[in-house]
CSV table of C-alpha atoms and ligand atoms in Angstrom, one decimal:
chain,number,residue,atom,x,y,z
H,1,MET,CA,-11.3,-52.5,38.0
H,2,PRO,CA,-9.9,-49.1,37.3
H,3,HIS,CA,-7.4,-48.7,34.8
H,4,PRO,CA,-4.3,-46.8,35.2
H,5,SER,CA,-4.0,-44.1,32.7
H,6,PRO,CA,-1.6,-45.1,30.1
H,7,ARG,CA,-0.3,-41.8,29.5
H,8,VAL,CA,1.0,-41.4,33.2
H,9,PRO,CA,4.7,-42.4,33.1
H,10,ARG,CA,5.6,-44.9,35.9
H,11,SER,CA,8.5,-46.8,36.1
H,12,GLY,CA,8.3,-50.1,34.0
H,13,SER,CA,5.5,-48.8,32.0
H,14,VAL,CA,5.5,-48.5,28.2
H,15,SER,CA,4.8,-44.9,27.5
H,16,ARG,CA,2.2,-44.0,24.7
H,17,SER,CA,3.5,-42.0,21.6
H,18,PRO,CA,1.8,-38.7,20.7
H,19,SER,CA,-1.4,-39.1,18.5
H,20,SER,CA,-0.6,-39.3,14.7
H,21,ARG,CA,-2.8,-36.1,14.2
H,22,SER,CA,-0.3,-34.2,16.3
H,23,GLY,CA,2.3,-34.7,13.6
H,24,VAL,CA,1.7,-31.5,11.7
H,25,GLU,CA,4.6,-29.6,10.1
H,26,PRO,CA,6.4,-27.1,12.5
H,27,PHE,CA,6.9,-23.5,11.7
H,28,TYR,CA,10.4,-23.2,9.9
H,29,VAL,CA,10.5,-19.6,11.0
H,30,MET,CA,11.2,-20.8,14.8
H,31,GLU,CA,14.7,-22.0,13.4
H,32,VAL,CA,15.4,-18.5,12.2
H,33,LEU,CA,14.2,-17.0,15.4
H,34,LYS,CA,16.6,-19.3,17.3
H,35,ALA,CA,19.4,-18.3,15.2
H,36,ALA,CA,18.6,-14.8,15.3
H,37,ALA,CA,18.4,-15.0,19.1
H,38,GLU,CA,22.1,-16.6,19.2
H,39,ARG,CA,23.5,-13.8,16.6
H,40,GLN,CA,21.9,-11.2,18.7
H,41,ARG,CA,23.6,-12.5,22.0
H,42,THR,CA,27.1,-12.9,20.1
H,43,HIS,CA,27.0,-9.6,17.6
H,44,GLY,CA,24.1,-7.3,19.0
H,45,ASP,CA,23.3,-6.3,15.4
H,46,VAL,CA,20.1,-8.2,14.5
H,47,ILE,CA,17.4,-6.5,12.4
H,48,MET,CA,14.3,-8.8,12.5
H,49,LEU,CA,12.4,-8.6,9.5
H,50,CYS,CA,10.9,-12.1,10.0
H,51,ALA,CA,8.3,-11.2,12.6
H,52,GLY,CA,4.5,-11.1,11.5
H,53,GLN,CA,3.6,-8.6,14.2
H,54,PRO,CA,3.6,-4.9,14.9
H,55,SER,CA,6.8,-3.7,16.8
H,56,THR,CA,4.2,-1.1,18.4
H,57,PRO,CA,2.5,-1.5,22.1
H,58,ALA,CA,-1.4,-1.9,22.2
H,59,PRO,CA,-2.6,1.6,21.8
H,60,ALA,CA,-2.6,4.0,25.1
H,61,ALA,CA,-6.2,4.0,25.5
H,62,ALA,CA,-6.4,0.0,25.6
H,63,ARG,CA,-3.4,0.0,28.1
H,64,ALA,CA,-5.2,2.6,30.3
H,65,ARG,CA,-8.3,0.2,30.1
H,66,ALA,CA,-6.2,-2.7,31.3
H,67,VAL,CA,-4.7,-0.6,34.1
H,68,GLU,CA,-8.3,0.6,35.3
H,69,VAL,CA,-9.8,-2.8,35.2
H,70,LEU,CA,-6.9,-4.3,37.0
H,71,ASP,CA,-7.9,-2.4,40.0
H,72,SER,CA,-11.5,-2.4,39.6
H,73,GLU,CA,-12.7,-5.7,38.3
H,74,VAL,CA,-12.5,-9.2,39.8
H,75,LEU,CA,-11.5,-10.1,36.2
H,76,GLY,CA,-13.1,-13.8,36.8
H,77,TYR,CA,-14.5,-15.8,33.7
H,78,THR,CA,-16.7,-14.1,31.4
H,79,GLU,CA,-19.6,-15.1,28.9
H,80,ALA,CA,-18.1,-17.9,26.7
H,81,SER,CA,-18.7,-15.5,23.7
H,82,GLY,CA,-17.2,-12.5,25.2
H,83,ILE,CA,-18.3,-9.5,27.2
H,84,LEU,CA,-21.5,-7.6,25.6
H,85,PRO,CA,-19.8,-4.3,25.4
H,86,LEU,CA,-16.8,-5.7,23.4
H,87,ARG,CA,-19.1,-7.7,21.2
H,88,ARG,CA,-21.2,-4.1,20.8
H,89,ALA,CA,-17.7,-2.3,19.6
H,90,ILE,CA,-17.0,-5.2,17.3
H,91,ALA,CA,-20.2,-5.1,15.7
H,92,ALA,CA,-19.9,-1.1,15.4
H,93,TYR,CA,-16.6,-1.5,14.0
H,94,HIS,CA,-17.6,-3.7,11.0
H,95,GLU,CA,-20.6,-1.3,10.3
H,96,ARG,CA,-18.3,1.5,10.0
H,97,GLN,CA,-15.9,-0.2,8.1
H,98,SER,CA,-17.9,-2.2,5.8
H,99,GLY,CA,-21.3,-0.4,5.8
H,100,ILE,CA,-23.0,-3.6,6.7
H,101,ALA,CA,-25.6,-4.0,9.8
H,102,VAL,CA,-23.8,-6.3,12.3
H,103,ASP,CA,-26.0,-7.3,15.7
H,104,PRO,CA,-23.7,-8.2,18.7
H,105,GLU,CA,-25.4,-11.3,18.7
H,106,ASP,CA,-23.5,-12.1,15.4
H,107,VAL,CA,-19.9,-11.7,17.2
H,108,VAL,CA,-18.2,-14.5,19.2
H,109,VAL,CA,-15.0,-13.4,20.8
H,110,PHE,CA,-11.9,-16.3,21.2
H,111,PRO,CA,-8.6,-16.0,22.4
H,112,GLY,CA,-7.1,-14.7,19.3
H,113,SER,CA,-8.1,-15.5,15.6
H,114,SER,CA,-6.1,-18.7,16.2
H,115,GLY,CA,-8.4,-19.6,18.9
H,116,ALA,CA,-11.4,-18.8,16.4
H,117,PHE,CA,-10.1,-20.8,13.7
H,118,SER,CA,-9.7,-24.1,15.7
H,119,THR,CA,-13.0,-23.9,17.4
H,120,LEU,CA,-14.6,-23.0,14.1
H,121,PHE,CA,-13.0,-25.6,12.1
H,122,LEU,CA,-14.4,-28.0,15.0
H,123,ALA,CA,-18.1,-26.6,14.5
H,124,ALA,CA,-18.3,-26.6,11.0
H,125,PHE,CA,-16.2,-29.7,9.6
H,126,ASP,CA,-16.2,-33.2,10.3
H,127,VAL,CA,-13.2,-35.7,9.9
H,128,GLY,CA,-12.6,-36.4,6.1
H,129,ASP,CA,-14.4,-33.1,5.0
H,130,ARG,CA,-12.3,-31.3,2.3
H,131,VAL,CA,-11.3,-27.7,2.7
H,132,VAL,CA,-9.6,-25.3,0.2
H,133,MET,CA,-7.0,-23.0,0.8
H,134,THR,CA,-4.5,-20.9,-1.3
H,135,ARG,CA,-0.9,-22.0,-2.0
H,136,PRO,CA,1.1,-19.6,-0.8
H,137,GLY,CA,-1.1,-19.3,2.3
H,138,TYR,CA,-1.2,-19.1,6.1
H,139,PRO,CA,0.3,-22.5,7.2
H,140,ALA,CA,-1.7,-22.6,10.6
H,141,TYR,CA,-5.2,-23.2,8.3
H,142,ARG,CA,-3.5,-26.2,6.9
H,143,ASN,CA,-2.0,-27.5,10.0
H,144,THR,CA,-4.8,-27.1,12.2
H,145,LEU,CA,-7.2,-28.7,9.6
H,146,GLN,CA,-5.0,-31.5,9.3
H,147,ALA,CA,-4.7,-32.0,13.0
H,148,LEU,CA,-8.6,-32.0,13.2
H,149,GLY,CA,-8.6,-35.1,10.3
H,150,CYS,CA,-9.7,-32.6,7.5
H,151,GLU,CA,-8.3,-33.1,3.9
H,152,VAL,CA,-6.7,-29.9,2.7
H,153,ILE,CA,-6.8,-28.8,-1.1
H,154,GLU,CA,-4.4,-26.3,-1.8
H,155,LEU,CA,-5.1,-23.9,-4.8
H,156,ASP,CA,-2.2,-22.9,-6.9
H,157,CYS,CA,-2.5,-19.2,-6.7
H,158,GLY,CA,-0.1,-17.1,-8.8
H,159,ALA,CA,0.5,-13.4,-9.6
H,160,ASP,CA,-2.1,-13.7,-12.3
H,161,THR,CA,-4.7,-13.5,-9.7
H,162,ARG,CA,-2.9,-11.5,-7.0
H,163,PHE,CA,-2.2,-14.9,-5.4
H,164,GLN,CA,-6.0,-15.1,-4.6
H,165,PRO,CA,-8.5,-17.8,-5.2
H,166,THR,CA,-11.0,-17.8,-8.2
H,167,VAL,CA,-14.5,-19.2,-8.7
H,168,ARG,CA,-13.0,-21.1,-11.8
H,169,GLN,CA,-10.8,-23.0,-9.4
H,170,LEU,CA,-13.4,-23.9,-7.1
H,171,GLU,CA,-15.3,-25.3,-9.9
H,172,GLU,CA,-12.6,-27.2,-10.9
H,173,VAL,CA,-12.2,-28.6,-7.3
H,174,ALA,CA,-15.9,-29.4,-7.3
H,175,ALA,CA,-15.7,-31.3,-10.4
H,176,ALA,CA,-12.8,-33.3,-9.4
H,177,TYR,CA,-13.7,-34.1,-5.9
H,178,GLY,CA,-17.1,-32.9,-5.2
H,179,THR,CA,-18.3,-29.7,-3.5
H,180,PRO,CA,-15.8,-29.0,-0.7
H,181,ALA,CA,-16.9,-28.5,2.7
H,182,GLY,CA,-15.2,-25.0,3.0
H,183,LEU,CA,-13.1,-22.5,1.5
H,184,ILE,CA,-10.6,-20.3,3.4
H,185,VAL,CA,-9.7,-16.7,1.7
H,186,ALA,CA,-7.3,-14.2,3.5
H,187,SER,CA,-7.3,-10.5,2.2
H,188,PRO,CA,-5.0,-8.7,2.7
H,189,ALA,CA,-3.0,-12.0,2.7
H,190,ASN,CA,-0.1,-13.6,4.8
H,191,PRO,CA,2.4,-14.0,3.2
H,192,THR,CA,1.7,-12.1,0.0
H,193,GLY,CA,0.1,-8.8,1.7
H,194,THR,CA,-2.3,-9.1,-1.6
H,195,ILE,CA,-6.0,-8.1,-1.6
H,196,ILE,CA,-8.6,-10.0,-3.7
H,197,ASP,CA,-10.7,-8.1,-6.0
H,198,ALA,CA,-14.1,-7.2,-4.5
H,199,ALA,CA,-15.9,-8.5,-7.3
H,200,GLU,CA,-13.9,-12.0,-7.1
H,201,LEU,CA,-14.7,-12.2,-3.2
H,202,ALA,CA,-18.5,-11.4,-4.1
H,203,ALA,CA,-18.6,-14.0,-6.5
H,204,LEU,CA,-16.9,-16.7,-4.3
H,205,ALA,CA,-19.3,-15.8,-1.5
H,206,ARG,CA,-22.2,-16.2,-4.1
H,207,TRP,CA,-20.9,-19.5,-5.2
H,208,CYS,CA,-20.3,-21.0,-1.6
H,209,GLU,CA,-23.7,-20.2,-0.5
H,210,ALA,CA,-25.4,-21.7,-3.7
H,211,ASN,CA,-23.2,-24.7,-3.4
H,212,GLY,CA,-23.3,-25.3,0.4
H,213,CYS,CA,-19.3,-24.4,1.0
H,214,LEU,CA,-18.6,-22.8,4.0
H,215,LEU,CA,-16.9,-19.6,3.0
H,216,ILE,CA,-14.3,-18.4,5.8
H,217,SER,CA,-12.9,-14.8,5.2
H,218,ASP,CA,-9.9,-14.0,7.0
H,219,GLU,CA,-10.3,-10.2,7.4
H,220,ILE,CA,-7.7,-10.0,10.4
H,221,TYR,CA,-5.5,-7.4,8.3
H,222,HIS,CA,-8.2,-5.1,7.2
H,223,GLY,CA,-7.2,-1.7,8.1
H,224,LEU,CA,-3.8,-2.2,6.8
H,225,SER,CA,-4.2,-1.5,3.0
H,226,TYR,CA,-2.5,1.1,0.9
H,227,GLY,CA,-4.9,2.5,-1.6
H,228,ARG,CA,-6.6,-1.1,-3.0
H,229,PRO,CA,-10.1,-1.3,-1.2
H,230,THR,CA,-10.8,-4.2,1.0
H,231,ALA,CA,-14.2,-5.7,0.9
H,232,SER,CA,-15.9,-8.1,3.7
H,233,ALA,CA,-17.6,-11.3,2.9
H,234,TRP,CA,-20.4,-10.3,4.9
H,235,GLU,CA,-21.5,-7.6,2.4
H,236,THR,CA,-22.4,-10.4,0.1
H,237,SER,CA,-23.3,-13.4,2.0
H,238,ARG,CA,-24.3,-13.9,5.9
H,239,GLU,CA,-23.9,-17.5,5.3
H,240,ALA,CA,-20.1,-16.6,5.5
H,241,VAL,CA,-17.6,-16.5,8.4
H,242,VAL,CA,-15.8,-13.3,8.8
H,243,VAL,CA,-12.6,-13.7,11.1
H,244,GLY,CA,-11.2,-10.6,12.8
H,245,SER,CA,-8.4,-9.9,15.4
H,246,VAL,CA,-6.8,-7.1,17.3
H,247,SER,CA,-3.5,-8.7,16.6
H,248,LYS,CA,-2.6,-6.7,13.3
H,249,TYR,CA,-4.1,-3.4,12.8
H,250,PHE,CA,-4.7,-2.8,16.5
H,251,SER,CA,-1.4,-3.7,17.3
H,252,MET,CA,-2.4,-6.1,20.3
H,253,THR,CA,-0.9,-9.3,19.3
H,254,GLY,CA,-0.1,-10.8,22.7
H,255,TRP,CA,-3.4,-9.9,24.4
H,256,ARG,CA,-5.2,-12.8,22.5
H,257,VAL,CA,-8.4,-11.3,21.2
H,258,GLY,CA,-10.1,-12.4,18.1
H,259,TRP,CA,-13.7,-12.9,16.6
H,260,VAL,CA,-15.8,-14.1,14.1
H,261,LEU,CA,-19.1,-13.0,12.6
H,262,ALA,CA,-21.1,-16.0,12.4
H,263,PRO,CA,-24.0,-17.2,10.4
H,264,ALA,CA,-27.0,-18.2,12.8
H,265,SER,CA,-26.5,-22.0,12.2
H,266,LEU,CA,-23.0,-21.8,13.7
H,267,ARG,CA,-23.5,-19.4,16.5
H,268,ARG,CA,-24.5,-21.9,19.4
H,269,PRO,CA,-22.1,-24.7,18.3
H,270,LEU,CA,-19.4,-22.0,18.5
H,271,GLU,CA,-20.7,-20.8,21.7
H,272,VAL,CA,-20.7,-24.5,23.2
H,273,LEU,CA,-17.4,-25.4,22.0
H,274,THR,CA,-15.4,-22.4,23.0
H,275,GLY,CA,-17.1,-22.6,26.4
H,276,ASN,CA,-15.7,-26.3,26.7
H,277,LEU,CA,-12.4,-25.6,25.1
H,278,ASN,CA,-11.4,-22.1,26.5
H,279,ILE,CA,-14.3,-21.2,28.8
H,280,CYS,CA,-13.7,-17.6,27.6
H,281,PRO,CA,-11.2,-15.1,26.3
H,282,PRO,CA,-8.8,-13.5,28.5
H,283,ALA,CA,-10.8,-11.3,30.6
H,284,VAL,CA,-8.2,-8.3,31.0
H,285,ALA,CA,-7.6,-8.3,27.3
H,286,GLN,CA,-11.2,-8.0,26.7
H,287,HIS,CA,-11.5,-5.0,28.5
H,288,ALA,CA,-8.5,-3.6,27.0
H,289,ALA,CA,-9.6,-4.2,23.6
H,290,LEU,CA,-12.6,-2.3,24.1
H,291,GLY,CA,-10.0,0.9,24.3
H,292,SER,CA,-8.8,0.0,21.0
H,293,PHE,CA,-12.2,0.8,19.2
H,294,THR,CA,-12.1,4.1,20.5
H,295,GLU,CA,-11.4,7.4,18.6
H,296,GLN,CA,-8.3,8.1,20.5
H,297,ALA,CA,-6.9,4.8,19.3
H,298,ARG,CA,-7.9,4.9,15.9
H,299,VAL,CA,-5.9,8.2,15.4
H,300,GLU,CA,-2.8,6.3,16.9
H,301,LEU,CA,-3.4,3.4,14.9
H,302,ASP,CA,-3.7,5.2,11.6
H,303,GLY,CA,-0.4,6.7,12.7
H,304,HIS,CA,1.1,3.3,12.2
H,305,ARG,CA,-0.6,2.6,9.3
H,306,ALA,CA,1.0,5.8,7.7
H,307,ARG,CA,4.6,4.7,8.9
H,308,TYR,CA,3.9,1.0,7.2
H,309,ALA,CA,3.0,2.9,3.9
H,310,ALA,CA,6.1,5.0,4.0
H,311,THR,CA,8.1,1.8,4.5
H,312,ARG,CA,6.5,0.0,1.8
H,313,ASP,CA,7.1,3.0,-0.5
H,314,LEU,CA,10.8,2.6,0.6
H,315,LEU,CA,10.9,-1.1,-0.4
H,316,ILE,CA,9.2,-0.8,-3.6
H,317,ALA,CA,12.0,1.8,-4.7
H,318,ARG,CA,14.9,-0.1,-2.9
H,319,LEU,CA,14.0,-3.8,-3.5
H,320,PRO,CA,15.1,-3.7,-7.3
H,321,GLU,CA,18.3,-2.2,-6.2
H,322,VAL,CA,19.2,-5.2,-4.0
H,323,GLY,CA,18.1,-7.7,-6.8
H,324,LEU,CA,14.6,-8.5,-5.8
H,325,ARG,CA,12.6,-7.5,-8.9
H,326,ASP,CA,10.0,-10.3,-8.4
H,327,TYR,CA,7.5,-9.7,-5.6
H,328,ALA,CA,4.0,-9.9,-4.9
H,329,PRO,CA,2.1,-6.6,-4.8
H,330,PRO,CA,1.9,-5.6,-1.2
H,331,ASP,CA,-1.6,-4.2,-1.4
H,332,GLY,CA,-1.8,-4.6,2.5
H,333,ALA,CA,-0.9,-6.0,5.6
H,334,PHE,CA,3.2,-5.6,6.2
H,335,TYR,CA,4.7,-8.2,4.1
H,336,ALA,CA,6.7,-8.3,0.8
H,337,TRP,CA,6.7,-12.1,-0.7
H,338,CYS,CA,10.0,-12.2,-2.7
H,339,ASP,CA,11.3,-14.6,-5.3
H,340,VAL,CA,14.9,-15.5,-4.7
H,341,GLY,CA,15.1,-18.4,-7.2
H,342,HIS,CA,17.9,-16.6,-8.9
H,343,LEU,CA,19.8,-16.8,-5.6
H,344,THR,CA,18.9,-20.0,-4.2
H,345,GLN,CA,16.7,-23.3,-4.4
H,346,ASP,CA,17.0,-23.4,-0.4
H,347,SER,CA,15.5,-20.4,1.1
H,348,VAL,CA,15.8,-22.0,4.8
H,349,SER,CA,19.8,-22.1,4.4
H,350,TRP,CA,19.6,-19.0,2.4
H,351,CYS,CA,18.1,-17.1,5.2
H,352,ARG,CA,20.3,-18.8,7.8
H,353,ASP,CA,23.2,-17.6,5.7
H,354,LEU,CA,21.9,-14.1,5.2
H,355,LEU,CA,21.5,-13.9,9.4
H,356,ALA,CA,25.1,-15.1,9.6
H,357,ASP,CA,26.4,-12.7,6.8
H,358,CYS,CA,24.8,-9.4,7.9
H,359,GLY,CA,22.2,-9.8,10.7
H,360,VAL,CA,19.2,-9.6,8.6
H,361,ALA,CA,16.5,-12.1,9.6
H,362,LEU,CA,13.9,-12.9,6.8
H,363,THR,CA,11.6,-15.8,6.6
H,364,PRO,CA,12.0,-18.7,4.6
H,365,GLY,CA,9.0,-19.3,2.1
H,366,VAL,CA,8.8,-23.1,3.0
H,367,ASP,CA,6.3,-22.3,5.8
H,368,PHE,CA,3.7,-20.8,3.3
H,369,ASP,CA,4.3,-22.7,0.2
H,370,THR,CA,4.9,-26.2,0.1
H,371,VAL,CA,5.9,-26.3,-3.5
H,372,GLU,CA,7.6,-22.9,-4.6
H,373,GLY,CA,8.5,-22.1,-1.1
H,374,HIS,CA,12.2,-23.2,-1.5
H,375,ARG,CA,12.8,-20.1,-3.9
H,376,LYS,CA,10.8,-17.5,-1.8
H,377,VAL,CA,11.3,-15.2,1.3
H,378,ARG,CA,8.8,-13.1,3.3
H,379,LEU,CA,10.2,-9.8,4.6
H,380,SER,CA,8.2,-8.2,7.2
H,381,PHE,CA,8.0,-4.4,7.3
H,382,ALA,CA,6.3,-3.8,10.4
H,383,GLY,CA,9.2,-2.5,12.2
H,384,SER,CA,10.6,1.2,11.9
H,385,THR,CA,11.3,2.6,8.4
H,386,SER,CA,15.0,3.4,9.5
H,387,GLU,CA,15.5,-0.5,10.3
H,388,VAL,CA,14.2,-1.4,7.2
H,389,ALA,CA,16.7,0.9,5.2
H,390,GLU,CA,19.3,-0.3,7.4
H,391,ALA,CA,18.6,-3.9,6.5
H,392,LEU,CA,18.4,-3.0,2.8
H,393,ASP,CA,21.7,-1.4,2.9
H,394,ARG,CA,23.2,-4.5,4.5
H,395,MET,CA,21.6,-6.9,1.8
H,396,ALA,CA,22.8,-4.8,-1.0
H,397,ALA,CA,26.5,-5.1,0.2
H,398,SER,CA,25.7,-9.0,1.0
H,399,PRO,CA,27.6,-11.6,-1.5
H,400,LEU,CA,24.3,-13.7,-0.9
H,401,LEU,CA,22.3,-10.9,-3.1
H,402,GLN,CA,24.9,-11.2,-6.1
H,403,PRO,CA,23.7,-13.6,-8.6
T,1,LIG,C1,-3.5,-14.7,7.8
T,1,LIG,C2,-3.6,-14.8,9.5
T,1,LIG,N1,-4.7,-15.3,10.3
T,1,LIG,C3,-4.5,-15.6,11.5
T,1,LIG,C4,-3.3,-15.1,12.1
T,1,LIG,C5,-3.5,-15.5,13.7
T,1,LIG,O1,-3.6,-14.2,14.3
T,1,LIG,P1,-4.1,-14.0,15.9
T,1,LIG,O2,-4.2,-15.4,16.4
T,1,LIG,O3,-2.8,-13.4,16.6
T,1,LIG,O4,-5.3,-13.2,15.9
T,1,LIG,C6,-2.3,-14.6,11.7
T,1,LIG,C7,-1.0,-14.5,12.4
T,1,LIG,O5,-0.1,-14.0,11.8
T,1,LIG,C8,-2.3,-14.4,9.9
T,1,LIG,O6,-1.2,-14.0,9.5
């Protein structure tokens, strides 16, 4: 006899509770965003320094492609791993950036790098596998891995290593728990903006390859660095996975296109899983993304980077003036990870109070650091230089920044 689905609510039926795996941490920044929207409605004066995204649109060449294909293409499903011209463009981009040979067959395209991470974790790890990441670090790694039944080991990474992991730390993990199944490195990183030393990344890649630990190198902020070189994990090991995205340097967050360079053993599992989970990345966005790899787009996007660099210089000059002297070196991306421990031990309330006091929205550190985040805030300088200058003026005048 067929059973009625227990998940379909019917009068008199017992509704099932959500899965225990879905009980992951929310993003606390959402609270700030909600409060910021309310403040904007009542005061109209909010400066958003909490968004981890460019304030600029997609490059003109990408928007032109989108318009063109809307009129000329059916835009149905594409190949699960992405259209060949886009995989070719991505391969050529990595060759140019890192001087490494990349075949379009190495590239699998996803709905954003977020889509790549969840599919990759499924393809690479089993329930109970241990995966290592940094603390502070990008919270979605931890939350997604936990939802998939993996055990996350956070490495306490401090200013002495630019908040980046080391081979010594990995060896300590291996001695305590056995070789982990994976390691995630992000450089430039979110929330710190720091770049890992090229030699340390190479050493990590060699250690991972020698020990059968999957190195996942999140390189989505490549292209946004301010003098310190960025290395790719594929310069050392083709057993690593490199993750990329059009969201940051390419200024196309909402278009949802990301990719991986996958080792041969993972290509087919990734293709099969993404075919089942996503069918394909969004067709119009794939065509538009092709435009973002053109020379015309590069000139435009390098202009954004020059603006971020100018804003970063302004911040470095003025953060001490507002009393924020202890912050991670903003090597890349568009973040300043600041210590506010002399002002508060509750960064969530402090961010809420700062917003109420002067309309400046920052991100409380608790999203990124489960231990020290209560005394940290992340300031995003992806907006305009004049907005950041105005935010600093307001912060300098706020009683919340007087110790
Ligand atoms: C380090 C890092 N990785 C991955 C992502 C996800 O980016 P997307 O899914 O837009 O490619 C983000 C977004 O902020 C991030 O900061």
